[in-house]
């Protein structure tokens, strides 16, 4: 059987997109999803996303990591899915859709810029050497020296599989402050089990964490990721963060068919 797929990327976080409004896709086939995401034996991507019908919103987002397992929210994937839905004609320039963490509002602007509302954050765990919070996916945030040369894969894996987060694990972000409005980050992604070029829920977590621990008092923060630039803005009241928006490019790369 041949399936049609579309490839999108958001600041280098790349995804296979499949229009599953007819429900044809074998959603429980972990091996198949892993193979489609494989960069040698398949299309190659950090994750796979299904666009499905939903009775109450414009569409449903179903997200899988490249290991083939369904997972929690993907911010860059959500932004890319909005661009995909726009290109398919499912939505115009504004949308509300449902994902695993609830409803999301989003808009498509000029130059393939997509702005996505993320979940509110009501709990930020501040520890001596790191911060932990959930922005739709779990994120460990840690400031490090020499981010450019930091071994993200080795140190990220040690934290992700370490005693802090147990079986479930966490995504792990290493951060450097550039100035009051700007932070650089590199992310180890759970389910990809490697550094990716960007992580949207990770960038969101870093922006909120840096504000929560007093590294900045800004509520609109620029994030330099390996694959480009993102902006995260929010309203703050104590440790409650609302109207959280993740903004950046979400681009079509190519489409094709693959034998499954
Ligand atoms: N790339 C994503 C995060 C995807 C989910 C993550 N790997 C997990 O399983 O927690 C993003 O852009 O947010």
PDB file of C-alpha atoms and ligand atoms in Angstrom:
ATOM      1  CA  UNK A   1       0.000   0.000   0.000  1.00  0.00           C
ATOM      2  CA  UNK A   2       1.275   3.493  -0.853  1.00  0.00           C
ATOM      3  CA  UNK A   3       0.673   6.475   1.428  1.00  0.00           C
ATOM      4  CA  UNK A   4       0.987  10.176   0.672  1.00  0.00           C
ATOM      5  CA  UNK A   5       3.028  12.195   3.146  1.00  0.00           C
ATOM      6  CA  UNK A   6       4.162  15.795   3.581  1.00  0.00           C
ATOM      7  CA  UNK A   7       7.386  16.886   5.263  1.00  0.00           C
ATOM      8  CA  UNK A   8       7.437  20.096   7.361  1.00  0.00           C
ATOM      9  CA  UNK A   9      10.015  21.699   9.633  1.00  0.00           C
ATOM     10  CA  UNK A  10       9.890  24.369  12.332  1.00  0.00           C
ATOM     11  CA  UNK A  11      13.355  25.777  13.131  1.00  0.00           C
ATOM     12  CA  UNK A  12      14.828  22.433  12.075  1.00  0.00           C
ATOM     13  CA  UNK A  13      12.512  20.269  14.210  1.00  0.00           C
ATOM     14  CA  UNK A  14      11.159  18.109  11.369  1.00  0.00           C
ATOM     15  CA  UNK A  15       7.975  16.105  10.976  1.00  0.00           C
ATOM     16  CA  UNK A  16       6.219  13.696   8.638  1.00  0.00           C
ATOM     17  CA  UNK A  17       2.628  14.902   8.237  1.00  0.00           C
ATOM     18  CA  UNK A  18      -0.188  12.609   7.189  1.00  0.00           C
ATOM     19  CA  UNK A  19      -3.755  13.649   6.363  1.00  0.00           C
ATOM     20  CA  UNK A  20      -5.669  10.958   8.278  1.00  0.00           C
ATOM     21  CA  UNK A  21      -9.136  12.468   7.991  1.00  0.00           C
ATOM     22  CA  UNK A  22     -10.281   9.203   6.348  1.00  0.00           C
ATOM     23  CA  UNK A  23      -8.804   7.164   9.235  1.00  0.00           C
ATOM     24  CA  UNK A  24      -6.763   4.903   6.957  1.00  0.00           C
ATOM     25  CA  UNK A  25      -3.499   5.073   8.929  1.00  0.00           C
ATOM     26  CA  UNK A  26      -2.535   2.059  11.120  1.00  0.00           C
ATOM     27  CA  UNK A  27      -2.083   4.122  14.297  1.00  0.00           C
ATOM     28  CA  UNK A  28      -0.865   1.332  16.571  1.00  0.00           C
ATOM     29  CA  UNK A  29       1.941   0.191  14.255  1.00  0.00           C
ATOM     30  CA  UNK A  30       4.919   1.454  16.294  1.00  0.00           C
ATOM     31  CA  UNK A  31       7.443  -0.234  13.965  1.00  0.00           C
ATOM     32  CA  UNK A  32       5.929   1.416  10.886  1.00  0.00           C
ATOM     33  CA  UNK A  33       5.991   4.901  12.448  1.00  0.00           C
ATOM     34  CA  UNK A  34       9.568   4.352  13.600  1.00  0.00           C
ATOM     35  CA  UNK A  35      10.542   3.279  10.042  1.00  0.00           C
ATOM     36  CA  UNK A  36       8.815   6.281   8.416  1.00  0.00           C
ATOM     37  CA  UNK A  37      10.822   8.576  10.749  1.00  0.00           C
ATOM     38  CA  UNK A  38      14.110   6.726  10.150  1.00  0.00           C
ATOM     39  CA  UNK A  39      16.610   8.918   8.281  1.00  0.00           C
ATOM     40  CA  UNK A  40      18.121   5.953   6.398  1.00  0.00           C
ATOM     41  CA  UNK A  41      15.310   3.438   5.910  1.00  0.00           C
ATOM     42  CA  UNK A  42      12.394   5.891   5.738  1.00  0.00           C
ATOM     43  CA  UNK A  43      11.500   9.546   5.122  1.00  0.00           C
ATOM     44  CA  UNK A  44      13.393  10.878   8.138  1.00  0.00           C
ATOM     45  CA  UNK A  45      11.948  13.074  10.901  1.00  0.00           C
ATOM     46  CA  UNK A  46      11.960  13.848  14.632  1.00  0.00           C
ATOM     47  CA  UNK A  47       8.288  12.870  14.746  1.00  0.00           C
ATOM     48  CA  UNK A  48       5.150  11.928  12.815  1.00  0.00           C
ATOM     49  CA  UNK A  49       1.855  13.798  13.073  1.00  0.00           C
ATOM     50  CA  UNK A  50      -1.612  12.784  11.961  1.00  0.00           C
ATOM     51  CA  UNK A  51      -4.202  15.411  11.062  1.00  0.00           C
ATOM     52  CA  UNK A  52      -7.617  14.000  11.960  1.00  0.00           C
ATOM     53  CA  UNK A  53     -11.228  15.174  12.044  1.00  0.00           C
ATOM     54  CA  UNK A  54     -12.637  16.453  15.316  1.00  0.00           C
ATOM     55  CA  UNK A  55     -16.336  17.155  15.903  1.00  0.00           C
ATOM     56  CA  UNK A  56     -15.796  20.279  18.040  1.00  0.00           C
ATOM     57  CA  UNK A  57     -12.694  21.954  16.623  1.00  0.00           C
ATOM     58  CA  UNK A  58     -11.037  22.411  13.227  1.00  0.00           C
ATOM     59  CA  UNK A  59      -8.928  19.241  13.536  1.00  0.00           C
ATOM     60  CA  UNK A  60      -7.206  16.854  15.928  1.00  0.00           C
ATOM     61  CA  UNK A  61      -3.408  16.551  16.311  1.00  0.00           C
ATOM     62  CA  UNK A  62      -2.029  13.061  17.010  1.00  0.00           C
ATOM     63  CA  UNK A  63       1.713  13.152  17.703  1.00  0.00           C
ATOM     64  CA  UNK A  64       4.326  10.359  17.676  1.00  0.00           C
ATOM     65  CA  UNK A  65       8.011  10.656  18.513  1.00  0.00           C
ATOM     66  CA  UNK A  66      10.519   9.141  16.048  1.00  0.00           C
ATOM     67  CA  UNK A  67      10.720   6.034  18.274  1.00  0.00           C
ATOM     68  CA  UNK A  68       7.184   5.257  17.027  1.00  0.00           C
ATOM     69  CA  UNK A  69       5.383   5.927  20.320  1.00  0.00           C
ATOM     70  CA  UNK A  70       2.548   8.398  20.788  1.00  0.00           C
ATOM     71  CA  UNK A  71       3.622  11.154  23.166  1.00  0.00           C
ATOM     72  CA  UNK A  72       2.665  14.417  24.818  1.00  0.00           C
ATOM     73  CA  UNK A  73       2.409  17.859  23.165  1.00  0.00           C
ATOM     74  CA  UNK A  74       4.886  18.969  20.500  1.00  0.00           C
ATOM     75  CA  UNK A  75       5.035  22.772  20.108  1.00  0.00           C
ATOM     76  CA  UNK A  76       6.937  22.924  16.840  1.00  0.00           C
ATOM     77  CA  UNK A  77       4.895  20.004  15.520  1.00  0.00           C
ATOM     78  CA  UNK A  78       1.705  21.868  16.438  1.00  0.00           C
ATOM     79  CA  UNK A  79       2.899  24.945  14.563  1.00  0.00           C
ATOM     80  CA  UNK A  80       3.809  22.807  11.522  1.00  0.00           C
ATOM     81  CA  UNK A  81       0.426  21.042  11.637  1.00  0.00           C
ATOM     82  CA  UNK A  82      -1.315  24.434  11.560  1.00  0.00           C
ATOM     83  CA  UNK A  83       0.710  25.324   8.422  1.00  0.00           C
ATOM     84  CA  UNK A  84      -0.208  21.913   6.933  1.00  0.00           C
ATOM     85  CA  UNK A  85      -3.935  22.391   7.705  1.00  0.00           C
ATOM     86  CA  UNK A  86      -3.724  25.854   6.125  1.00  0.00           C
ATOM     87  CA  UNK A  87      -2.074  24.447   2.978  1.00  0.00           C
ATOM     88  CA  UNK A  88      -4.669  21.664   2.714  1.00  0.00           C
ATOM     89  CA  UNK A  89      -7.450  24.293   2.930  1.00  0.00           C
ATOM     90  CA  UNK A  90      -8.787  22.802   6.202  1.00  0.00           C
ATOM     91  CA  UNK A  91      -8.381  26.219   7.892  1.00  0.00           C
ATOM     92  CA  UNK A  92      -7.839  29.847   6.907  1.00  0.00           C
ATOM     93  CA  UNK A  93      -5.397  31.963   8.895  1.00  0.00           C
ATOM     94  CA  UNK A  94      -6.884  31.321  12.344  1.00  0.00           C
ATOM     95  CA  UNK A  95      -7.738  28.049  14.016  1.00  0.00           C
ATOM     96  CA  UNK A  96      -8.670  26.189  17.169  1.00  0.00           C
ATOM     97  CA  UNK A  97      -7.666  22.536  17.314  1.00  0.00           C
ATOM     98  CA  UNK A  98      -7.430  19.765  19.877  1.00  0.00           C
ATOM     99  CA  UNK A  99      -4.248  17.992  20.953  1.00  0.00           C
ATOM    100  CA  UNK A 100      -3.363  15.631  23.783  1.00  0.00           C
ATOM    101  CA  UNK A 101      -2.995  18.520  26.273  1.00  0.00           C
ATOM    102  CA  UNK A 102      -6.247  20.263  25.301  1.00  0.00           C
ATOM    103  CA  UNK A 103      -7.413  23.091  23.044  1.00  0.00           C
ATOM    104  CA  UNK A 104      -4.957  25.270  21.126  1.00  0.00           C
ATOM    105  CA  UNK A 105      -5.573  28.542  19.325  1.00  0.00           C
ATOM    106  CA  UNK A 106      -3.171  29.458  16.517  1.00  0.00           C
ATOM    107  CA  UNK A 107      -2.709  31.863  13.629  1.00  0.00           C
ATOM    108  CA  UNK A 108      -0.741  31.841  10.383  1.00  0.00           C
ATOM    109  CA  UNK A 109       1.033  35.087   9.450  1.00  0.00           C
ATOM    110  CA  UNK A 110       3.302  36.244   6.627  1.00  0.00           C
ATOM    111  CA  UNK A 111       6.486  34.376   5.680  1.00  0.00           C
ATOM    112  CA  UNK A 112       5.257  31.056   7.127  1.00  0.00           C
ATOM    113  CA  UNK A 113       5.259  32.395  10.690  1.00  0.00           C
ATOM    114  CA  UNK A 114       2.865  30.449  12.923  1.00  0.00           C
ATOM    115  CA  UNK A 115       1.914  31.537  16.422  1.00  0.00           C
ATOM    116  CA  UNK A 116       0.541  28.824  18.704  1.00  0.00           C
ATOM    117  CA  UNK A 117      -1.068  29.229  22.110  1.00  0.00           C
ATOM    118  CA  UNK A 118       0.408  26.753  24.574  1.00  0.00           C
ATOM    119  CA  UNK A 119      -1.172  25.468  27.810  1.00  0.00           C
ATOM    120  CA  UNK A 120      -1.139  27.623  30.924  1.00  0.00           C
ATOM    121  CA  UNK A 121       1.633  26.749  33.374  1.00  0.00           C
ATOM    122  CA  UNK A 122       0.600  26.676  37.039  1.00  0.00           C
ATOM    123  CA  UNK A 123       3.581  24.959  38.631  1.00  0.00           C
ATOM    124  CA  UNK A 124       7.289  25.667  38.295  1.00  0.00           C
ATOM    125  CA  UNK A 125       9.593  23.504  40.414  1.00  0.00           C
ATOM    126  CA  UNK A 126      12.678  25.592  41.244  1.00  0.00           C
ATOM    127  CA  UNK A 127      15.681  23.612  42.479  1.00  0.00           C
ATOM    128  CA  UNK A 128      19.255  24.746  43.168  1.00  0.00           C
ATOM    129  CA  UNK A 129      20.707  23.642  39.846  1.00  0.00           C
ATOM    130  CA  UNK A 130      17.662  23.218  37.589  1.00  0.00           C
ATOM    131  CA  UNK A 131      13.986  24.019  37.040  1.00  0.00           C
ATOM    132  CA  UNK A 132      11.254  21.541  36.058  1.00  0.00           C
ATOM    133  CA  UNK A 133       7.927  22.396  34.445  1.00  0.00           C
ATOM    134  CA  UNK A 134       5.328  20.993  32.084  1.00  0.00           C
ATOM    135  CA  UNK A 135       4.466  23.049  29.002  1.00  0.00           C
ATOM    136  CA  UNK A 136       2.432  20.257  27.403  1.00  0.00           C
ATOM    137  CA  UNK A 137       5.494  18.010  27.664  1.00  0.00           C
ATOM    138  CA  UNK A 138       7.818  17.661  30.684  1.00  0.00           C
ATOM    139  CA  UNK A 139      10.977  19.790  30.639  1.00  0.00           C
ATOM    140  CA  UNK A 140      14.124  19.929  32.770  1.00  0.00           C
ATOM    141  CA  UNK A 141      15.836  23.330  32.323  1.00  0.00           C
ATOM    142  CA  UNK A 142      19.438  23.878  33.384  1.00  0.00           C
ATOM    143  CA  UNK A 143      21.866  26.767  32.865  1.00  0.00           C
ATOM    144  CA  UNK A 144      25.314  25.561  31.765  1.00  0.00           C
ATOM    145  CA  UNK A 145      28.720  27.053  31.015  1.00  0.00           C
ATOM    146  CA  UNK A 146      29.974  26.813  27.445  1.00  0.00           C
ATOM    147  CA  UNK A 147      26.659  25.810  25.811  1.00  0.00           C
ATOM    148  CA  UNK A 148      28.339  25.750  22.379  1.00  0.00           C
ATOM    149  CA  UNK A 149      30.624  22.849  23.309  1.00  0.00           C
ATOM    150  CA  UNK A 150      28.324  21.131  25.804  1.00  0.00           C
ATOM    151  CA  UNK A 151      27.732  17.391  25.296  1.00  0.00           C
ATOM    152  CA  UNK A 152      23.925  17.573  25.074  1.00  0.00           C
ATOM    153  CA  UNK A 153      23.384  13.946  24.038  1.00  0.00           C
ATOM    154  CA  UNK A 154      25.457  12.413  26.835  1.00  0.00           C
ATOM    155  CA  UNK A 155      24.396  14.791  29.644  1.00  0.00           C
ATOM    156  CA  UNK A 156      20.785  14.949  28.414  1.00  0.00           C
ATOM    157  CA  UNK A 157      20.476  11.155  28.345  1.00  0.00           C
ATOM    158  CA  UNK A 158      21.968  10.880  31.862  1.00  0.00           C
ATOM    159  CA  UNK A 159      19.282  13.254  33.228  1.00  0.00           C
ATOM    160  CA  UNK A 160      16.427  11.829  31.105  1.00  0.00           C
ATOM    161  CA  UNK A 161      17.158   8.256  32.288  1.00  0.00           C
ATOM    162  CA  UNK A 162      18.406   9.291  35.772  1.00  0.00           C
ATOM    163  CA  UNK A 163      16.695   8.956  39.147  1.00  0.00           C
ATOM    164  CA  UNK A 164      14.963  12.377  38.950  1.00  0.00           C
ATOM    165  CA  UNK A 165      12.328  11.446  36.378  1.00  0.00           C
ATOM    166  CA  UNK A 166      11.931   7.657  36.606  1.00  0.00           C
ATOM    167  CA  UNK A 167      10.488   5.543  33.817  1.00  0.00           C
ATOM    168  CA  UNK A 168       8.538   8.413  32.224  1.00  0.00           C
ATOM    169  CA  UNK A 169      11.667  10.531  31.743  1.00  0.00           C
ATOM    170  CA  UNK A 170      11.807  14.187  30.698  1.00  0.00           C
ATOM    171  CA  UNK A 171      13.050  16.341  27.860  1.00  0.00           C
ATOM    172  CA  UNK A 172      16.207  18.181  28.901  1.00  0.00           C
ATOM    173  CA  UNK A 173      17.165  21.755  27.977  1.00  0.00           C
ATOM    174  CA  UNK A 174      20.592  23.334  28.496  1.00  0.00           C
ATOM    175  CA  UNK A 175      20.566  27.135  28.529  1.00  0.00           C
ATOM    176  CA  UNK A 176      22.813  30.175  28.230  1.00  0.00           C
ATOM    177  CA  UNK A 177      21.698  33.760  28.906  1.00  0.00           C
ATOM    178  CA  UNK A 178      22.560  36.136  26.039  1.00  0.00           C
ATOM    179  CA  UNK A 179      20.874  39.264  27.422  1.00  0.00           C
ATOM    180  CA  UNK A 180      17.729  40.146  29.382  1.00  0.00           C
ATOM    181  CA  UNK A 181      15.448  39.360  26.432  1.00  0.00           C
ATOM    182  CA  UNK A 182      17.387  36.522  24.819  1.00  0.00           C
ATOM    183  CA  UNK A 183      18.432  32.988  25.781  1.00  0.00           C
ATOM    184  CA  UNK A 184      20.131  30.245  23.760  1.00  0.00           C
ATOM    185  CA  UNK A 185      19.173  26.631  24.317  1.00  0.00           C
ATOM    186  CA  UNK A 186      19.963  23.134  23.156  1.00  0.00           C
ATOM    187  CA  UNK A 187      17.499  20.328  23.806  1.00  0.00           C
ATOM    188  CA  UNK A 188      17.739  16.564  24.321  1.00  0.00           C
ATOM    189  CA  UNK A 189      14.356  15.151  23.294  1.00  0.00           C
ATOM    190  CA  UNK A 190      12.734  12.199  24.953  1.00  0.00           C
ATOM    191  CA  UNK A 191      11.448   9.769  22.293  1.00  0.00           C
ATOM    192  CA  UNK A 192      14.004  10.961  19.767  1.00  0.00           C
ATOM    193  CA  UNK A 193      16.718  10.126  22.323  1.00  0.00           C
ATOM    194  CA  UNK A 194      19.081  12.686  20.857  1.00  0.00           C
ATOM    195  CA  UNK A 195      19.579  16.416  20.518  1.00  0.00           C
ATOM    196  CA  UNK A 196      17.141  17.974  18.032  1.00  0.00           C
ATOM    197  CA  UNK A 197      17.662  21.302  16.262  1.00  0.00           C
ATOM    198  CA  UNK A 198      14.745  22.841  18.178  1.00  0.00           C
ATOM    199  CA  UNK A 199      11.957  21.972  20.582  1.00  0.00           C
ATOM    200  CA  UNK A 200       8.891  24.210  20.906  1.00  0.00           C
ATOM    201  CA  UNK A 201       7.663  23.042  24.303  1.00  0.00           C
ATOM    202  CA  UNK A 202      11.335  23.236  25.374  1.00  0.00           C
ATOM    203  CA  UNK A 203      11.740  26.832  24.198  1.00  0.00           C
ATOM    204  CA  UNK A 204       8.484  27.659  26.009  1.00  0.00           C
ATOM    205  CA  UNK A 205       9.765  25.966  29.172  1.00  0.00           C
ATOM    206  CA  UNK A 206      13.069  27.850  29.041  1.00  0.00           C
ATOM    207  CA  UNK A 207      11.367  31.253  28.612  1.00  0.00           C
ATOM    208  CA  UNK A 208       8.998  30.633  31.529  1.00  0.00           C
ATOM    209  CA  UNK A 209      11.721  29.093  33.730  1.00  0.00           C
ATOM    210  CA  UNK A 210      14.115  32.007  33.153  1.00  0.00           C
ATOM    211  CA  UNK A 211      11.414  34.457  34.182  1.00  0.00           C
ATOM    212  CA  UNK A 212      10.295  32.316  37.157  1.00  0.00           C
ATOM    213  CA  UNK A 213      13.816  32.053  38.616  1.00  0.00           C
ATOM    214  CA  UNK A 214      14.518  35.772  38.102  1.00  0.00           C
ATOM    215  CA  UNK A 215      17.041  35.523  35.246  1.00  0.00           C
ATOM    216  CA  UNK A 216      14.783  38.014  33.433  1.00  0.00           C
ATOM    217  CA  UNK A 217      11.658  40.034  34.157  1.00  0.00           C
ATOM    218  CA  UNK A 218      10.701  40.139  30.453  1.00  0.00           C
ATOM    219  CA  UNK A 219       7.469  38.489  29.334  1.00  0.00           C
ATOM    220  CA  UNK A 220       8.417  38.330  25.640  1.00  0.00           C
ATOM    221  CA  UNK A 221      11.602  36.361  25.203  1.00  0.00           C
ATOM    222  CA  UNK A 222      13.742  35.512  22.162  1.00  0.00           C
ATOM    223  CA  UNK A 223      15.082  31.984  22.017  1.00  0.00           C
ATOM    224  CA  UNK A 224      18.059  31.019  19.888  1.00  0.00           C
ATOM    225  CA  UNK A 225      17.806  27.345  19.006  1.00  0.00           C
ATOM    226  CA  UNK A 226      20.196  25.367  16.825  1.00  0.00           C
ATOM    227  CA  UNK A 227      17.802  25.559  13.847  1.00  0.00           C
ATOM    228  CA  UNK A 228      16.779  29.232  14.085  1.00  0.00           C
ATOM    229  CA  UNK A 229      14.869  31.636  16.291  1.00  0.00           C
ATOM    230  CA  UNK A 230      11.632  31.408  18.268  1.00  0.00           C
ATOM    231  CA  UNK A 231       9.741  33.906  20.414  1.00  0.00           C
ATOM    232  CA  UNK A 232       7.748  33.031  23.539  1.00  0.00           C
ATOM    233  CA  UNK A 233       5.424  35.535  25.210  1.00  0.00           C
ATOM    234  CA  UNK A 234       3.136  35.191  28.241  1.00  0.00           C
ATOM    235  CA  UNK A 235       1.248  36.941  31.012  1.00  0.00           C
ATOM    236  CA  UNK A 236       2.478  36.326  34.539  1.00  0.00           C
ATOM    237  CA  UNK A 237       0.823  36.379  37.937  1.00  0.00           C
ATOM    238  CA  UNK A 238       3.055  34.899  40.652  1.00  0.00           C
ATOM    239  CA  UNK A 239       4.061  31.507  39.346  1.00  0.00           C
ATOM    240  CA  UNK A 240       1.022  31.286  37.050  1.00  0.00           C
ATOM    241  CA  UNK A 241       1.710  31.814  33.380  1.00  0.00           C
ATOM    242  CA  UNK A 242      -1.199  32.363  30.990  1.00  0.00           C
ATOM    243  CA  UNK A 243      -1.682  33.489  27.370  1.00  0.00           C
ATOM    244  CA  UNK A 244       1.508  31.639  26.514  1.00  0.00           C
ATOM    245  CA  UNK A 245       2.350  31.926  22.791  1.00  0.00           C
ATOM    246  CA  UNK A 246       5.118  30.199  20.824  1.00  0.00           C
ATOM    247  CA  UNK A 247       5.916  31.953  17.539  1.00  0.00           C
ATOM    248  CA  UNK A 248       8.280  31.116  14.690  1.00  0.00           C
ATOM    249  CA  UNK A 249       8.609  29.708  11.173  1.00  0.00           C
ATOM    250  CA  UNK A 250       6.800  26.500  10.119  1.00  0.00           C
ATOM    251  CA  UNK A 251       7.722  25.468   6.585  1.00  0.00           C
ATOM    252  CA  UNK A 252       6.713  22.916   3.949  1.00  0.00           C
ATOM    253  CA  UNK A 253       9.774  20.974   2.747  1.00  0.00           C
ATOM    254  CA  UNK A 254       8.503  18.331   0.266  1.00  0.00           C
ATOM    255  CA  UNK A 255       5.733  15.814  -0.337  1.00  0.00           C
ATOM    256  CA  UNK A 256       5.828  12.285  -1.668  1.00  0.00           C
ATOM    257  CA  UNK A 257       4.498   8.773  -1.503  1.00  0.00           C
ATOM    258  CA  UNK A 258       6.027   5.820   0.298  1.00  0.00           C
ATOM    259  CA  UNK A 259       5.297   2.074   0.156  1.00  0.00           C
ATOM    260  CA  UNK A 260       4.289   0.692   3.555  1.00  0.00           C
TER     261      UNK A 260
HETATM  262  N1  LIG B   1       9.678  18.554  19.539  1.00  0.00           N
HETATM  263  C1  LIG B   1       8.659  18.787  20.459  1.00  0.00           C
HETATM  264  C2  LIG B   1       8.524  17.999  21.694  1.00  0.00           C
HETATM  265  C3  LIG B   1       7.982  16.598  21.368  1.00  0.00           C
HETATM  266  C4  LIG B   1       7.600  15.773  22.555  1.00  0.00           C
HETATM  267  C5  LIG B   1       8.770  15.252  23.314  1.00  0.00           C
HETATM  268  N2  LIG B   1       9.774  14.610  22.526  1.00  0.00           N
HETATM  269  C6  LIG B   1       8.251  14.328  24.415  1.00  0.00           C
HETATM  270  O1  LIG B   1       7.981  13.136  24.141  1.00  0.00           O
HETATM  271  O2  LIG B   1       8.066  14.794  25.526  1.00  0.00           O
HETATM  272  C7  LIG B   1       8.301  20.255  20.617  1.00  0.00           C
HETATM  273  O3  LIG B   1       8.541  21.013  19.671  1.00  0.00           O
HETATM  274  O4  LIG B   1       7.690  20.618  21.606  1.00  0.00           O
END
